[in-house]
């Protein structure tokens, strides 16, 4: 079902749980995480990043994911992740996306504020909530990308000047980290949330140990982005299937176990984030 995720995010920020934004790259992992969410009775965000929309046009993603969301028994938002230009955001909104993350973290502060405010004004005209980012995450598999930790006072000014609904911050996580070795700066997070009264978002959550993921739900963190864990689950399982069944040419057969593995991983992450089983009452987040 399609719901107002702005309200759901606000409830998550104040509750002892957090939402998962699963970055997906095709029907196979998208439907697998939807099934996981339904079994855990958890609202989720189906997110597409630049790699995904470079592979398949944003219009196709919008139609595919919106149909999955509308048919699901739990609230789902179709989320544009790390959009970096006005045109991409406009296409996403037109294609049925229900939440937007504009990433101006690569820009100087004033330019980031200006661009994010323009995106926010456009999206709000259509009733679409916007996530902005202050601070910058590096990538575990790319050289030359330097982390810039979020300065609490800049986060306060950015939130006030842009009018964003949700705020992504840099507190020690790293994008595309395959091992759970990120050093989360909880002190920095505490300083940010004392100045910013918005649902906070953590990117690069695959690299965070389960105990620290759980600890993050005690703060105003409403959403954690998870992508690499799903890609690893699908890719590693598919590799084993191809090696085990060298004569199998039917990709639908080869995809069965990878899809099951993605669902298992998604359910585990949802459990860590506070959705313990299918009896979790919907009134807690809707």
mmCIF file of C-alpha atoms in Angstrom:
data_model
loop_
_atom_site.group_PDB
_atom_site.id
_atom_site.type_symbol
_atom_site.label_atom_id
_atom_site.label_comp_id
_atom_site.label_asym_id
_atom_site.label_seq_id
_atom_site.Cartn_x
_atom_site.Cartn_y
_atom_site.Cartn_z
ATOM 1 C CA UNK A 1 0.000 0.000 0.000
ATOM 2 C CA UNK A 2 1.064 3.555 -0.658
ATOM 3 C CA UNK A 3 1.040 5.678 2.505
ATOM 4 C CA UNK A 4 2.208 9.060 3.781
ATOM 5 C CA UNK A 5 5.755 8.167 4.789
ATOM 6 C CA UNK A 6 6.405 11.555 6.296
ATOM 7 C CA UNK A 7 4.154 10.596 9.212
ATOM 8 C CA UNK A 8 5.603 7.078 9.342
ATOM 9 C CA UNK A 9 9.135 8.507 9.481
ATOM 10 C CA UNK A 10 8.216 10.864 12.324
ATOM 11 C CA UNK A 11 6.815 7.962 14.329
ATOM 12 C CA UNK A 12 9.924 5.877 13.645
ATOM 13 C CA UNK A 13 12.184 8.704 14.834
ATOM 14 C CA UNK A 14 10.426 8.682 18.204
ATOM 15 C CA UNK A 15 9.915 4.918 18.477
ATOM 16 C CA UNK A 16 12.229 2.052 19.353
ATOM 17 C CA UNK A 17 12.559 0.974 15.740
ATOM 18 C CA UNK A 18 13.773 2.327 12.398
ATOM 19 C CA UNK A 19 12.703 1.839 8.799
ATOM 20 C CA UNK A 20 14.801 0.092 6.177
ATOM 21 C CA UNK A 21 15.303 1.671 2.768
ATOM 22 C CA UNK A 22 16.348 -1.259 0.606
ATOM 23 C CA UNK A 23 18.265 -0.329 -2.529
ATOM 24 C CA UNK A 24 17.062 -2.679 -5.260
ATOM 25 C CA UNK A 25 18.361 -3.376 -8.753
ATOM 26 C CA UNK A 26 15.633 -5.449 -10.370
ATOM 27 C CA UNK A 27 12.292 -7.166 -9.929
ATOM 28 C CA UNK A 28 13.920 -10.143 -8.234
ATOM 29 C CA UNK A 29 15.345 -8.339 -5.210
ATOM 30 C CA UNK A 30 12.465 -5.843 -5.078
ATOM 31 C CA UNK A 31 9.775 -8.512 -4.772
ATOM 32 C CA UNK A 32 11.931 -10.447 -2.312
ATOM 33 C CA UNK A 33 12.186 -7.534 0.128
ATOM 34 C CA UNK A 34 8.470 -6.820 -0.251
ATOM 35 C CA UNK A 35 7.763 -10.419 0.758
ATOM 36 C CA UNK A 36 10.132 -10.033 3.700
ATOM 37 C CA UNK A 37 8.367 -6.842 4.778
ATOM 38 C CA UNK A 38 4.968 -8.515 4.574
ATOM 39 C CA UNK A 39 6.128 -11.457 6.685
ATOM 40 C CA UNK A 40 7.551 -9.053 9.290
ATOM 41 C CA UNK A 41 4.620 -6.618 9.015
ATOM 42 C CA UNK A 42 7.124 -3.801 8.457
ATOM 43 C CA UNK A 43 6.863 -0.624 6.376
ATOM 44 C CA UNK A 44 9.812 -0.247 4.003
ATOM 45 C CA UNK A 45 11.164 2.013 1.293
ATOM 46 C CA UNK A 46 12.059 0.544 -2.099
ATOM 47 C CA UNK A 47 14.973 2.700 -3.217
ATOM 48 C CA UNK A 48 16.746 3.134 -6.530
ATOM 49 C CA UNK A 49 20.094 4.884 -6.849
ATOM 50 C CA UNK A 50 22.036 6.270 -9.803
ATOM 51 C CA UNK A 51 23.355 2.851 -10.813
ATOM 52 C CA UNK A 52 19.836 1.456 -10.934
ATOM 53 C CA UNK A 53 18.374 4.273 -13.031
ATOM 54 C CA UNK A 54 21.390 4.221 -15.346
ATOM 55 C CA UNK A 55 20.594 0.561 -15.993
ATOM 56 C CA UNK A 56 16.840 1.020 -16.391
ATOM 57 C CA UNK A 57 15.012 4.332 -16.998
ATOM 58 C CA UNK A 58 13.448 5.923 -13.960
ATOM 59 C CA UNK A 59 10.033 5.777 -15.643
ATOM 60 C CA UNK A 60 10.229 1.979 -15.819
ATOM 61 C CA UNK A 61 11.303 1.778 -12.182
ATOM 62 C CA UNK A 62 8.424 3.989 -11.123
ATOM 63 C CA UNK A 63 5.836 1.779 -12.816
ATOM 64 C CA UNK A 64 7.363 -1.482 -11.586
ATOM 65 C CA UNK A 65 7.891 -0.497 -7.976
ATOM 66 C CA UNK A 66 4.626 1.388 -7.633
ATOM 67 C CA UNK A 67 2.685 -1.713 -8.725
ATOM 68 C CA UNK A 68 4.561 -3.813 -6.155
ATOM 69 C CA UNK A 69 3.839 -1.207 -3.480
ATOM 70 C CA UNK A 70 0.158 -0.874 -4.290
ATOM 71 C CA UNK A 71 -0.341 -4.635 -4.121
ATOM 72 C CA UNK A 72 1.613 -5.061 -0.871
ATOM 73 C CA UNK A 73 -0.116 -5.514 2.482
ATOM 74 C CA UNK A 74 2.317 -3.149 4.256
ATOM 75 C CA UNK A 75 3.131 0.548 3.676
ATOM 76 C CA UNK A 76 5.806 1.079 1.038
ATOM 77 C CA UNK A 77 7.400 4.225 -0.327
ATOM 78 C CA UNK A 78 9.029 4.347 -3.754
ATOM 79 C CA UNK A 79 12.185 6.260 -2.950
ATOM 80 C CA UNK A 80 14.618 8.030 -5.261
ATOM 81 C CA UNK A 81 18.030 7.711 -3.618
ATOM 82 C CA UNK A 82 20.966 10.084 -4.222
ATOM 83 C CA UNK A 83 19.384 12.120 -7.002
ATOM 84 C CA UNK A 84 21.797 14.850 -8.029
ATOM 85 C CA UNK A 85 19.817 17.040 -10.413
ATOM 86 C CA UNK A 86 16.450 18.722 -10.777
ATOM 87 C CA UNK A 87 15.483 16.834 -13.950
ATOM 88 C CA UNK A 88 15.941 13.386 -12.391
ATOM 89 C CA UNK A 89 13.769 14.375 -9.442
ATOM 90 C CA UNK A 90 11.067 15.758 -11.737
ATOM 91 C CA UNK A 91 11.051 12.532 -13.783
ATOM 92 C CA UNK A 92 10.868 10.441 -10.613
ATOM 93 C CA UNK A 93 7.883 12.363 -9.265
ATOM 94 C CA UNK A 94 6.116 12.119 -12.616
ATOM 95 C CA UNK A 95 6.818 8.364 -12.674
ATOM 96 C CA UNK A 96 5.171 7.649 -9.332
ATOM 97 C CA UNK A 97 7.950 7.934 -6.766
ATOM 98 C CA UNK A 98 6.617 8.888 -3.345
ATOM 99 C CA UNK A 99 9.749 10.191 -1.604
ATOM 100 C CA UNK A 100 12.937 11.850 -2.812
ATOM 101 C CA UNK A 101 16.502 12.012 -1.537
ATOM 102 C CA UNK A 102 18.444 14.864 -3.129
ATOM 103 C CA UNK A 103 22.192 14.527 -2.539
ATOM 104 C CA UNK A 104 24.005 17.845 -2.717
ATOM 105 C CA UNK A 105 26.703 16.719 -0.295
ATOM 106 C CA UNK A 106 29.366 17.113 -2.987
ATOM 107 C CA UNK A 107 28.610 20.848 -3.195
ATOM 108 C CA UNK A 108 29.826 23.669 -0.941
ATOM 109 C CA UNK A 109 27.410 24.369 1.910
ATOM 110 C CA UNK A 110 25.627 27.382 0.363
ATOM 111 C CA UNK A 111 25.229 25.652 -3.012
ATOM 112 C CA UNK A 112 23.913 22.525 -1.325
ATOM 113 C CA UNK A 113 21.359 24.641 0.561
ATOM 114 C CA UNK A 114 20.245 26.450 -2.606
ATOM 115 C CA UNK A 115 19.874 23.305 -4.734
ATOM 116 C CA UNK A 116 18.198 21.305 -1.969
ATOM 117 C CA UNK A 117 15.721 24.110 -1.309
ATOM 118 C CA UNK A 118 14.754 24.218 -5.009
ATOM 119 C CA UNK A 119 14.199 20.447 -5.032
ATOM 120 C CA UNK A 120 12.220 20.622 -1.797
ATOM 121 C CA UNK A 121 9.947 23.364 -3.091
ATOM 122 C CA UNK A 122 9.179 21.375 -6.239
ATOM 123 C CA UNK A 123 8.562 18.089 -4.423
ATOM 124 C CA UNK A 124 6.415 19.688 -1.736
ATOM 125 C CA UNK A 125 4.183 21.128 -4.449
ATOM 126 C CA UNK A 126 3.260 17.495 -5.203
ATOM 127 C CA UNK A 127 3.058 16.419 -1.558
ATOM 128 C CA UNK A 128 6.337 14.481 -1.776
ATOM 129 C CA UNK A 129 8.685 14.456 1.260
ATOM 130 C CA UNK A 130 12.366 15.228 0.684
ATOM 131 C CA UNK A 131 15.535 13.924 2.303
ATOM 132 C CA UNK A 132 18.621 16.117 2.148
ATOM 133 C CA UNK A 133 22.205 15.335 3.103
ATOM 134 C CA UNK A 134 24.771 17.331 5.030
ATOM 135 C CA UNK A 135 28.207 15.830 5.456
ATOM 136 C CA UNK A 136 29.646 13.346 2.983
ATOM 137 C CA UNK A 137 30.194 9.583 2.999
ATOM 138 C CA UNK A 138 33.100 7.892 1.281
ATOM 139 C CA UNK A 139 32.857 4.661 -0.744
ATOM 140 C CA UNK A 140 34.644 1.523 0.401
ATOM 141 C CA UNK A 141 35.380 0.422 -3.168
ATOM 142 C CA UNK A 142 36.346 3.784 -4.681
ATOM 143 C CA UNK A 143 39.561 5.720 -4.171
ATOM 144 C CA UNK A 144 39.516 9.486 -3.836
ATOM 145 C CA UNK A 145 36.157 9.750 -2.057
ATOM 146 C CA UNK A 146 36.820 11.380 1.287
ATOM 147 C CA UNK A 147 34.469 11.305 4.254
ATOM 148 C CA UNK A 148 33.304 14.640 5.628
ATOM 149 C CA UNK A 149 31.592 14.179 8.978
ATOM 150 C CA UNK A 150 28.450 16.166 9.641
ATOM 151 C CA UNK A 151 29.020 19.276 11.739
ATOM 152 C CA UNK A 152 26.030 19.573 14.100
ATOM 153 C CA UNK A 153 25.721 23.354 13.715
ATOM 154 C CA UNK A 154 25.766 23.039 9.920
ATOM 155 C CA UNK A 155 23.082 20.370 10.131
ATOM 156 C CA UNK A 156 20.909 22.751 12.160
ATOM 157 C CA UNK A 157 21.366 25.581 9.648
ATOM 158 C CA UNK A 158 20.851 23.275 6.658
ATOM 159 C CA UNK A 159 17.587 21.898 8.034
ATOM 160 C CA UNK A 160 16.252 25.363 8.791
ATOM 161 C CA UNK A 161 17.214 26.893 5.444
ATOM 162 C CA UNK A 162 16.142 24.079 3.105
ATOM 163 C CA UNK A 163 12.854 22.912 4.631
ATOM 164 C CA UNK A 164 13.723 19.237 4.104
ATOM 165 C CA UNK A 165 11.619 16.620 5.852
ATOM 166 C CA UNK A 166 14.382 14.120 6.635
ATOM 167 C CA UNK A 167 18.118 14.627 7.062
ATOM 168 C CA UNK A 168 20.906 12.205 6.101
ATOM 169 C CA UNK A 169 24.058 12.634 8.172
ATOM 170 C CA UNK A 170 27.634 11.376 8.071
ATOM 171 C CA UNK A 171 28.630 9.840 11.395
ATOM 172 C CA UNK A 172 31.157 7.164 10.421
ATOM 173 C CA UNK A 173 29.372 4.859 8.000
ATOM 174 C CA UNK A 174 30.804 4.111 4.556
ATOM 175 C CA UNK A 175 28.990 3.323 1.313
ATOM 176 C CA UNK A 176 29.366 -0.197 -0.171
ATOM 177 C CA UNK A 177 31.194 -1.584 2.859
ATOM 178 C CA UNK A 178 31.003 -5.377 2.656
ATOM 179 C CA UNK A 179 32.114 -6.109 6.222
ATOM 180 C CA UNK A 180 30.501 -4.776 9.375
ATOM 181 C CA UNK A 181 33.399 -2.624 10.527
ATOM 182 C CA UNK A 182 32.055 0.952 10.447
ATOM 183 C CA UNK A 183 32.921 3.060 13.506
ATOM 184 C CA UNK A 184 29.686 4.886 14.300
ATOM 185 C CA UNK A 185 30.195 8.192 16.120
ATOM 186 C CA UNK A 186 27.307 8.137 18.563
ATOM 187 C CA UNK A 187 28.532 11.290 20.264
ATOM 188 C CA UNK A 188 28.265 13.205 16.994
ATOM 189 C CA UNK A 189 24.799 11.760 16.423
ATOM 190 C CA UNK A 190 23.694 12.923 19.877
ATOM 191 C CA UNK A 191 24.992 16.427 19.185
ATOM 192 C CA UNK A 192 23.122 16.536 15.865
ATOM 193 C CA UNK A 193 19.805 15.415 17.270
ATOM 194 C CA UNK A 194 19.919 18.016 20.038
ATOM 195 C CA UNK A 195 19.967 20.711 17.335
ATOM 196 C CA UNK A 196 17.880 19.132 14.559
ATOM 197 C CA UNK A 197 14.253 18.191 15.138
ATOM 198 C CA UNK A 198 13.898 16.018 12.045
ATOM 199 C CA UNK A 199 13.919 12.277 11.367
ATOM 200 C CA UNK A 200 17.553 11.373 10.725
ATOM 201 C CA UNK A 201 18.841 8.980 8.063
ATOM 202 C CA UNK A 202 21.967 6.823 8.010
ATOM 203 C CA UNK A 203 23.392 5.668 4.672
ATOM 204 C CA UNK A 204 25.904 2.835 4.283
ATOM 205 C CA UNK A 205 24.204 0.720 6.937
ATOM 206 C CA UNK A 206 25.422 -2.639 5.616
ATOM 207 C CA UNK A 207 28.770 -1.865 7.237
ATOM 208 C CA UNK A 208 27.281 -1.393 10.726
ATOM 209 C CA UNK A 209 27.354 -4.242 13.251
ATOM 210 C CA UNK A 210 23.950 -5.561 14.279
ATOM 211 C CA UNK A 211 24.321 -4.377 17.874
ATOM 212 C CA UNK A 212 25.073 -0.848 16.721
ATOM 213 C CA UNK A 213 22.229 -0.927 14.181
ATOM 214 C CA UNK A 214 19.942 -1.789 17.071
ATOM 215 C CA UNK A 215 21.463 0.988 19.171
ATOM 216 C CA UNK A 216 20.768 3.534 16.431
ATOM 217 C CA UNK A 217 17.039 2.935 16.890
ATOM 218 C CA UNK A 218 17.336 4.513 20.347
ATOM 219 C CA UNK A 219 18.085 7.843 18.675
ATOM 220 C CA UNK A 220 16.043 9.987 16.266
ATOM 221 C CA UNK A 221 17.224 7.782 13.411
ATOM 222 C CA UNK A 222 14.138 6.911 11.386
ATOM 223 C CA UNK A 223 15.658 5.286 8.293
ATOM 224 C CA UNK A 224 18.725 3.223 7.485
ATOM 225 C CA UNK A 225 19.728 2.550 3.882
ATOM 226 C CA UNK A 226 20.724 -1.027 3.078
ATOM 227 C CA UNK A 227 21.895 -2.069 -0.362
ATOM 228 C CA UNK A 228 25.240 -3.863 -0.363
ATOM 229 C CA UNK A 229 23.972 -6.623 1.941
ATOM 230 C CA UNK A 230 21.251 -7.485 -0.587
ATOM 231 C CA UNK A 231 23.616 -7.343 -3.556
ATOM 232 C CA UNK A 232 26.049 -9.643 -1.796
ATOM 233 C CA UNK A 233 23.283 -12.071 -0.850
ATOM 234 C CA UNK A 234 21.973 -12.250 -4.400
ATOM 235 C CA UNK A 235 25.319 -12.251 -6.196
ATOM 236 C CA UNK A 236 27.107 -14.764 -3.988
ATOM 237 C CA UNK A 237 24.181 -17.177 -4.040
ATOM 238 C CA UNK A 238 23.803 -16.839 -7.802
ATOM 239 C CA UNK A 239 27.500 -17.605 -8.258
ATOM 240 C CA UNK A 240 27.100 -20.822 -6.271
ATOM 241 C CA UNK A 241 24.044 -21.800 -8.285
ATOM 242 C CA UNK A 242 25.834 -21.296 -11.606
ATOM 243 C CA UNK A 243 28.806 -23.332 -10.389
ATOM 244 C CA UNK A 244 26.581 -26.062 -8.978
ATOM 245 C CA UNK A 245 24.332 -26.237 -12.038
ATOM 246 C CA UNK A 246 26.613 -25.581 -15.026
ATOM 247 C CA UNK A 247 24.083 -27.051 -17.472
ATOM 248 C CA UNK A 248 21.177 -24.950 -16.220
ATOM 249 C CA UNK A 249 20.328 -22.214 -18.721
ATOM 250 C CA UNK A 250 16.969 -21.107 -17.296
ATOM 251 C CA UNK A 251 17.697 -17.967 -15.329
ATOM 252 C CA UNK A 252 14.346 -18.195 -13.545
ATOM 253 C CA UNK A 253 15.563 -21.441 -11.996
ATOM 254 C CA UNK A 254 18.936 -19.893 -11.198
ATOM 255 C CA UNK A 255 17.247 -16.931 -9.496
ATOM 256 C CA UNK A 256 15.168 -18.994 -7.049
ATOM 257 C CA UNK A 257 17.771 -19.433 -4.308
ATOM 258 C CA UNK A 258 19.250 -15.923 -4.666
ATOM 259 C CA UNK A 259 15.764 -14.464 -4.205
ATOM 260 C CA UNK A 260 15.202 -16.609 -1.126
ATOM 261 C CA UNK A 261 18.544 -15.452 0.286
ATOM 262 C CA UNK A 262 17.675 -11.797 -0.274
ATOM 263 C CA UNK A 263 14.422 -12.308 1.632
ATOM 264 C CA UNK A 264 16.277 -13.966 4.499
ATOM 265 C CA UNK A 265 18.778 -11.104 4.736
ATOM 266 C CA UNK A 266 16.032 -8.476 4.520
ATOM 267 C CA UNK A 267 14.062 -10.179 7.311
ATOM 268 C CA UNK A 268 17.173 -10.279 9.473
ATOM 269 C CA UNK A 269 17.794 -6.556 8.996
ATOM 270 C CA UNK A 270 14.155 -5.761 9.786
ATOM 271 C CA UNK A 271 14.382 -7.863 12.931
ATOM 272 C CA UNK A 272 17.483 -5.955 14.065
ATOM 273 C CA UNK A 273 15.716 -2.654 13.382
ATOM 274 C CA UNK A 274 12.865 -3.537 15.699
ATOM 275 C CA UNK A 275 10.314 -5.521 13.683
ATOM 276 C CA UNK A 276 10.465 -8.702 15.660
ATOM 277 C CA UNK A 277 7.693 -10.736 14.065
ATOM 278 C CA UNK A 278 4.456 -10.539 12.090
ATOM 279 C CA UNK A 279 2.453 -9.643 15.219
ATOM 280 C CA UNK A 280 4.012 -6.167 15.403
ATOM 281 C CA UNK A 281 0.989 -3.895 15.522
ATOM 282 C CA UNK A 282 0.539 -1.624 12.542
ATOM 283 C CA UNK A 283 -0.791 1.169 14.749
ATOM 284 C CA UNK A 284 2.777 1.716 15.965
ATOM 285 C CA UNK A 285 3.831 3.239 12.676
ATOM 286 C CA UNK A 286 0.757 4.306 10.672
#
